[in-house]
């Protein structure tokens, strides 16, 4: 009776890579883009959830609403605002890239250049925003 499976002796030699220690997955930039897209989506969702709750607070207790809004005016909250802006900008641009990869016939061919474009656009927008927000935070924190 003939067998359709090859024996271990017939199998070709495979080059084995040495796995880097301390890393679970040796993915490339695309894998990190996937991870960042999920994280920024979850962060944006939680912001929207908190925003709906604190806005709804005005109906329950206007004084409590005013207290929460005063908390948001603290200079440390500007850092959270910058983080939110960075997350939303990356998530939006990367979402467009994901749609192009999914629905454009040449999307998979150009996914790496599109990812680099997303990162460049993100930097072009986030650097001036960071300078503006951080200078405002420093002025408010140190009384400028």
Coordinates of N, CA and C in Angstrom, one line a residue:
X1 N 0.8 -1.2 0.0 CA 0.0 0.0 0.0 C 0.9 1.2 0.0
X2 N 0.6 2.2 -0.9 CA 1.4 3.4 -1.0 C 0.9 4.4 -0.1
X3 N 1.9 5.2 0.5 CA 1.5 6.2 1.4 C 1.7 7.6 0.7
X4 N 0.8 8.5 1.0 CA 0.9 9.8 0.3 C 1.6 10.8 1.2
X5 N 2.0 10.4 2.4 CA 2.8 11.3 3.2 C 4.2 11.0 3.2
X6 N 5.0 12.0 3.2 CA 6.5 11.8 3.1 C 7.0 11.5 4.5
X7 N 8.0 10.7 4.6 CA 8.6 10.4 5.9 C 9.5 11.5 6.3
X8 N 10.0 11.5 7.5 CA 10.8 12.6 8.0 C 12.2 12.6 7.3
X9 N 12.6 11.4 6.9 CA 13.9 11.3 6.2 C 13.8 12.0 4.8
X10 N 12.6 12.0 4.2 CA 12.4 12.6 2.8 C 12.2 14.1 2.9
X11 N 11.9 14.6 4.1 CA 11.6 16.0 4.2 C 12.8 16.9 3.9
X12 N 12.7 18.0 3.2 CA 13.8 18.8 3.0 C 14.3 19.5 4.3
X13 N 15.6 19.8 4.3 CA 16.1 20.5 5.5 C 15.5 21.9 5.6
X14 N 15.1 22.3 6.8 CA 14.6 23.6 7.0 C 15.6 24.5 7.8
X15 N 15.7 25.7 7.3 CA 16.6 26.6 8.0 C 15.9 27.0 9.3
X16 N 16.5 26.8 10.4 CA 15.8 27.2 11.7 C 16.4 28.6 12.1
X17 N 15.5 29.5 12.5 CA 15.8 30.8 13.0 C 15.9 30.7 14.5
X18 N 16.9 31.4 15.0 CA 17.0 31.5 16.4 C 16.0 32.6 16.9
X19 N 15.2 32.2 17.8 CA 14.2 33.1 18.3 C 14.8 34.1 19.3
X20 N 14.4 35.4 19.1 CA 14.9 36.4 20.0 C 14.2 36.3 21.3
X21 N 15.0 36.4 22.4 CA 14.5 36.2 23.7 C 13.7 37.4 24.1
X22 N 12.6 37.2 24.9 CA 11.8 38.2 25.4 C 10.8 38.8 24.5
X23 N 10.7 38.2 23.3 CA 9.7 38.7 22.3 C 8.7 37.6 22.0
X24 N 7.5 37.8 22.1 CA 6.5 36.7 21.8 C 6.3 36.6 20.3
X25 N 6.3 37.7 19.6 CA 6.0 37.7 18.2 C 7.0 38.6 17.5
X26 N 7.6 38.1 16.4 CA 8.6 38.9 15.7 C 7.9 39.5 14.5
X27 N 6.9 40.2 14.7 CA 6.2 40.9 13.6 C 6.9 42.1 13.1
X28 N 6.4 42.6 12.0 CA 7.0 43.8 11.4 C 6.1 45.0 11.8
X29 N 6.3 46.1 11.1 CA 5.5 47.3 11.4 C 4.0 47.1 11.2
X30 N 3.6 46.3 10.3 CA 2.2 46.0 10.1 C 1.5 45.4 11.3
X31 N 2.2 44.5 12.0 CA 1.7 44.0 13.2 C 1.5 45.0 14.3
X32 N 2.5 45.9 14.4 CA 2.4 47.0 15.4 C 1.3 48.0 15.1
X33 N 1.1 48.2 13.8 CA 0.0 49.0 13.3 C -1.3 48.4 13.8
X34 N -1.4 47.1 13.6 CA -2.7 46.4 14.0 C -2.9 46.6 15.5
X35 N -1.9 46.4 16.3 CA -2.0 46.5 17.7 C -2.4 47.9 18.1
X36 N -1.7 48.9 17.5 CA -1.9 50.3 17.8 C -3.4 50.7 17.4
X37 N -3.8 50.2 16.3 CA -5.2 50.5 15.9 C -6.2 50.0 16.9
X38 N -6.0 48.8 17.4 CA -6.9 48.2 18.4 C -6.9 49.1 19.7
X39 N -5.7 49.4 20.2 CA -5.5 50.2 21.4 C -6.1 51.5 21.3
X40 N -5.8 52.2 20.2 CA -6.4 53.6 20.0 C -7.9 53.5 19.9
X41 N -8.4 52.5 19.3 CA -9.9 52.3 19.2 C -10.5 52.1 20.6
X42 N -9.9 51.3 21.4 CA -10.4 51.1 22.8 C -10.3 52.4 23.6
X43 N -9.2 53.1 23.5 CA -9.0 54.4 24.2 C -10.1 55.4 23.8
X44 N -10.3 55.5 22.5 CA -11.3 56.4 22.0 C -12.7 56.0 22.5
X45 N -13.0 54.8 22.5 CA -14.3 54.3 23.0 C -14.4 54.7 24.5
X46 N -13.4 54.5 25.3 CA -13.5 54.8 26.7 C -13.7 56.3 26.9
X47 N -13.0 57.1 26.1 CA -13.2 58.6 26.2 C -14.6 58.9 25.9
X48 N -15.2 58.4 24.8 CA -16.6 58.7 24.5 C -17.5 58.2 25.6
X49 N -17.2 57.1 26.2 CA -18.1 56.6 27.3 C -18.0 57.6 28.5
X50 N -16.8 58.0 28.9 CA -16.7 59.0 30.0 C -17.3 60.3 29.6
X51 N -17.2 60.7 28.4 CA -17.8 62.0 27.9 C -19.3 61.9 28.0
X52 N -19.9 60.8 27.6 CA -21.3 60.7 27.7 C -21.8 60.7 29.2
X53 N -21.0 60.0 30.0 CA -21.4 60.0 31.5 C -21.3 61.4 32.1
X54 N -20.1 62.1 31.8 CA -20.0 63.4 32.5 C -21.0 64.5 31.9
X55 N -21.3 64.3 30.6 CA -22.3 65.2 30.1 C -23.7 64.9 30.7
X56 N -24.0 63.6 30.9 CA -25.3 63.3 31.5 C -25.4 63.7 32.9
X57 N -24.2 63.9 33.6 CA -24.2 64.3 35.0 C -24.9 65.7 35.2
X58 N -25.0 66.5 34.1 CA -25.6 67.8 34.3 C -27.1 67.7 34.6
X59 N -27.7 66.6 34.2 CA -29.1 66.4 34.5 C -29.3 65.9 35.9
X60 N -28.3 65.2 36.4 CA -28.4 64.6 37.8 C -28.1 65.7 38.8
X61 N -27.0 66.3 38.6 CA -26.5 67.3 39.6 C -25.6 68.3 38.9
X62 N -26.2 69.5 38.7 CA -25.4 70.6 38.0 C -24.1 70.9 38.8
X63 N -24.2 70.9 40.1 CA -23.0 71.1 40.9 C -21.9 70.1 40.7
X64 N -22.3 68.8 40.7 CA -21.3 67.8 40.4 C -20.7 67.9 39.0
X65 N -21.6 68.3 38.1 CA -21.1 68.5 36.7 C -20.0 69.6 36.7
X66 N -20.3 70.7 37.4 CA -19.3 71.8 37.4 C -18.0 71.4 38.1
X67 N -18.1 70.5 39.1 CA -16.9 70.0 39.7 C -16.1 69.2 38.8
X68 N -16.7 68.3 38.0 CA -16.0 67.5 37.0 C -15.4 68.3 36.0
X69 N -16.1 69.4 35.5 CA -15.5 70.2 34.4 C -14.3 71.0 35.0
X70 N -14.4 71.4 36.2 CA -13.2 72.1 36.8 C -12.0 71.2 36.9
X71 N -12.3 69.9 37.2 CA -11.2 68.9 37.2 C -10.5 68.8 35.8
X72 N -11.3 68.9 34.8 CA -10.7 68.8 33.4 C -9.9 70.0 33.1
X73 N -10.0 71.1 33.8 CA -9.2 72.3 33.5 C -7.8 72.3 34.1
X74 N -7.5 71.2 34.9 CA -6.2 71.1 35.5 C -5.1 70.9 34.4
X75 N -3.9 71.4 34.5 CA -2.9 71.3 33.5 C -2.5 69.9 33.2
X76 N -2.6 69.0 34.2 CA -2.3 67.6 33.9 C -3.2 66.9 32.9
X77 N -4.5 67.4 32.9 CA -5.5 66.9 32.0 C -5.1 67.2 30.5
X78 N -4.3 68.3 30.3 CA -3.8 68.6 29.0 C -3.0 67.4 28.4
X79 N -2.3 66.7 29.2 CA -1.5 65.6 28.8 C -2.5 64.5 28.3
X80 N -3.6 64.3 29.0 CA -4.6 63.3 28.6 C -5.3 63.8 27.3
X81 N -5.5 65.1 27.2 CA -6.0 65.6 25.9 C -5.1 65.4 24.7
X82 N -3.8 65.6 25.0 CA -2.8 65.3 23.9 C -2.8 63.8 23.5
X83 N -2.9 62.9 24.5 CA -3.0 61.5 24.3 C -4.2 61.1 23.5
X84 N -5.3 61.7 23.8 CA -6.6 61.5 23.1 C -6.4 61.9 21.7
X85 N -5.9 63.1 21.5 CA -5.7 63.6 20.1 C -4.8 62.7 19.3
X86 N -3.7 62.3 19.9 CA -2.8 61.4 19.2 C -3.5 60.1 18.8
X87 N -4.3 59.5 19.7 CA -5.0 58.3 19.5 C -6.0 58.4 18.4
X88 N -6.8 59.5 18.4 CA -7.9 59.7 17.4 C -7.3 59.9 16.0
X89 N -6.2 60.7 16.0 CA -5.6 61.0 14.6 C -5.0 59.7 14.1
X90 N -4.3 58.9 14.9 CA -3.7 57.7 14.3 C -4.8 56.7 13.9
X91 N -5.8 56.6 14.8 CA -6.9 55.7 14.5 C -7.7 56.0 13.2
X92 N -7.9 57.3 13.0 CA -8.6 57.8 11.8 C -7.8 57.5 10.6
X93 N -6.5 57.9 10.5 CA -5.7 57.7 9.3 C -5.4 56.2 9.1
X94 N -5.2 55.5 10.1 CA -4.9 54.0 10.0 C -6.2 53.3 9.5
X95 N -7.4 53.8 10.0 CA -8.6 53.2 9.6 C -8.9 53.4 8.1
X96 N -8.5 54.6 7.6 CA -8.6 54.8 6.1 C -7.7 53.9 5.4
X97 N -6.5 53.7 5.9 CA -5.5 52.7 5.3 C -6.1 51.3 5.3
X98 N -6.7 50.9 6.4 CA -7.2 49.6 6.5 C -8.4 49.4 5.4
X99 N -9.2 50.4 5.3 CA -10.3 50.3 4.3 C -9.7 50.3 2.9
X100 N -8.6 51.0 2.6 CA -8.0 50.9 1.3 C -7.4 49.6 1.0
X101 N -6.8 49.0 2.0 CA -6.2 47.6 1.9 C -7.4 46.6 1.6
X102 N -8.5 46.8 2.3 CA -9.6 45.8 2.2 C -10.4 46.0 0.9
X103 N -10.6 47.2 0.4 CA -11.5 47.4 -0.7 C -10.9 47.9 -2.0
X104 N -9.6 48.2 -2.0 CA -8.9 48.6 -3.2 C -8.2 47.4 -3.7
X105 N -8.3 47.2 -5.0 CA -7.6 45.9 -5.6 C -6.1 46.0 -5.4
X106 N -5.5 47.1 -5.4 CA -4.1 47.2 -5.2 C -3.7 47.6 -3.8
X107 N -4.6 47.5 -2.9 CA -4.3 47.9 -1.5 C -3.3 47.1 -0.8
X108 N -3.3 45.8 -1.0 CA -2.3 44.9 -0.4 C -0.9 45.2 -0.9
X109 N -0.8 45.6 -2.2 CA 0.5 45.9 -2.8 C 1.1 47.1 -2.2
X110 N 0.3 48.1 -1.8 CA 0.8 49.4 -1.3 C 0.5 49.6 0.2
X111 N 0.3 48.5 0.9 CA 0.0 48.7 2.3 C 1.2 49.3 3.1
X112 N 2.4 48.9 2.8 CA 3.5 49.4 3.6 C 3.7 50.9 3.3
X113 N 3.7 51.3 2.0 CA 3.9 52.8 1.8 C 2.7 53.6 2.4
X114 N 1.5 53.0 2.4 CA 0.4 53.7 3.0 C 0.6 53.8 4.5
X115 N 1.2 52.8 5.1 CA 1.4 52.8 6.6 C 2.4 53.9 6.9
X116 N 3.5 54.0 6.1 CA 4.5 55.1 6.3 C 3.8 56.5 6.0
X117 N 2.9 56.5 5.1 CA 2.2 57.8 4.9 C 1.3 58.1 6.1
X118 N 0.7 57.2 6.7 CA -0.1 57.4 7.9 C 0.8 57.9 9.0
X119 N 1.9 57.3 9.2 CA 2.9 57.7 10.3 C 3.4 59.1 10.0
X120 N 3.7 59.5 8.8 CA 4.2 60.8 8.5 C 3.1 61.8 8.7
X121 N 1.9 61.6 8.2 CA 0.8 62.5 8.4 C 0.5 62.6 9.9
X122 N 0.6 61.5 10.7 CA 0.3 61.6 12.1 C 1.4 62.5 12.8
X123 N 2.6 62.4 12.4 CA 3.7 63.2 13.0 C 3.5 64.7 12.6
X124 N 3.1 64.9 11.3 CA 3.0 66.3 10.8 C 1.8 67.0 11.6
X125 N 0.8 66.2 12.0 CA -0.3 66.8 12.8 C 0.0 66.9 14.3
X126 N 0.6 65.8 14.8 CA 0.7 65.7 16.3 C 1.8 66.6 16.8
X127 N 2.9 66.8 16.1 CA 4.0 67.6 16.6 C 3.6 69.1 16.9
X128 N 2.9 69.8 16.0 CA 2.5 71.1 16.3 C 1.4 71.1 17.4
X129 N 0.6 70.2 17.4 CA -0.5 70.1 18.5 C 0.2 69.8 19.8
X130 N 1.2 69.0 19.9 CA 1.9 68.7 21.1 C 2.7 69.9 21.6
X131 N 3.3 70.7 20.7 CA 4.0 71.9 21.1 C 3.0 72.9 21.7
X132 N 1.9 73.1 21.0 CA 0.8 74.0 21.5 C 0.3 73.6 22.8
X133 N -0.1 72.3 23.0 CA -0.8 71.9 24.2 C 0.2 71.8 25.4
X134 N 1.4 71.4 25.1 CA 2.4 71.3 26.2 C 2.8 72.7 26.6
X135 N 3.0 73.6 25.7 CA 3.3 75.0 26.1 C 2.2 75.6 27.0
X136 N 0.9 75.3 26.6 CA -0.2 75.7 27.4 C -0.2 75.1 28.8
X137 N 0.1 73.8 28.8 CA 0.2 73.1 30.1 C 1.3 73.7 31.0
X138 N 2.4 74.0 30.4 CA 3.5 74.6 31.2 C 3.1 76.0 31.7
X139 N 2.5 76.8 30.8 CA 2.1 78.1 31.2 C 1.1 78.1 32.4
X140 N 0.1 77.2 32.3 CA -0.9 77.1 33.3 C -0.3 76.5 34.6
X141 N 0.6 75.5 34.5 CA 1.1 74.9 35.7 C 2.1 75.8 36.4
X142 N 2.9 76.5 35.7 CA 3.9 77.4 36.4 C 3.5 78.8 36.4
X143 N 2.2 79.1 35.9 CA 1.7 80.5 36.0 C 2.4 81.4 35.1
X144 N 2.3 81.2 33.8 CA 3.0 82.0 32.8 C 2.2 83.1 32.3

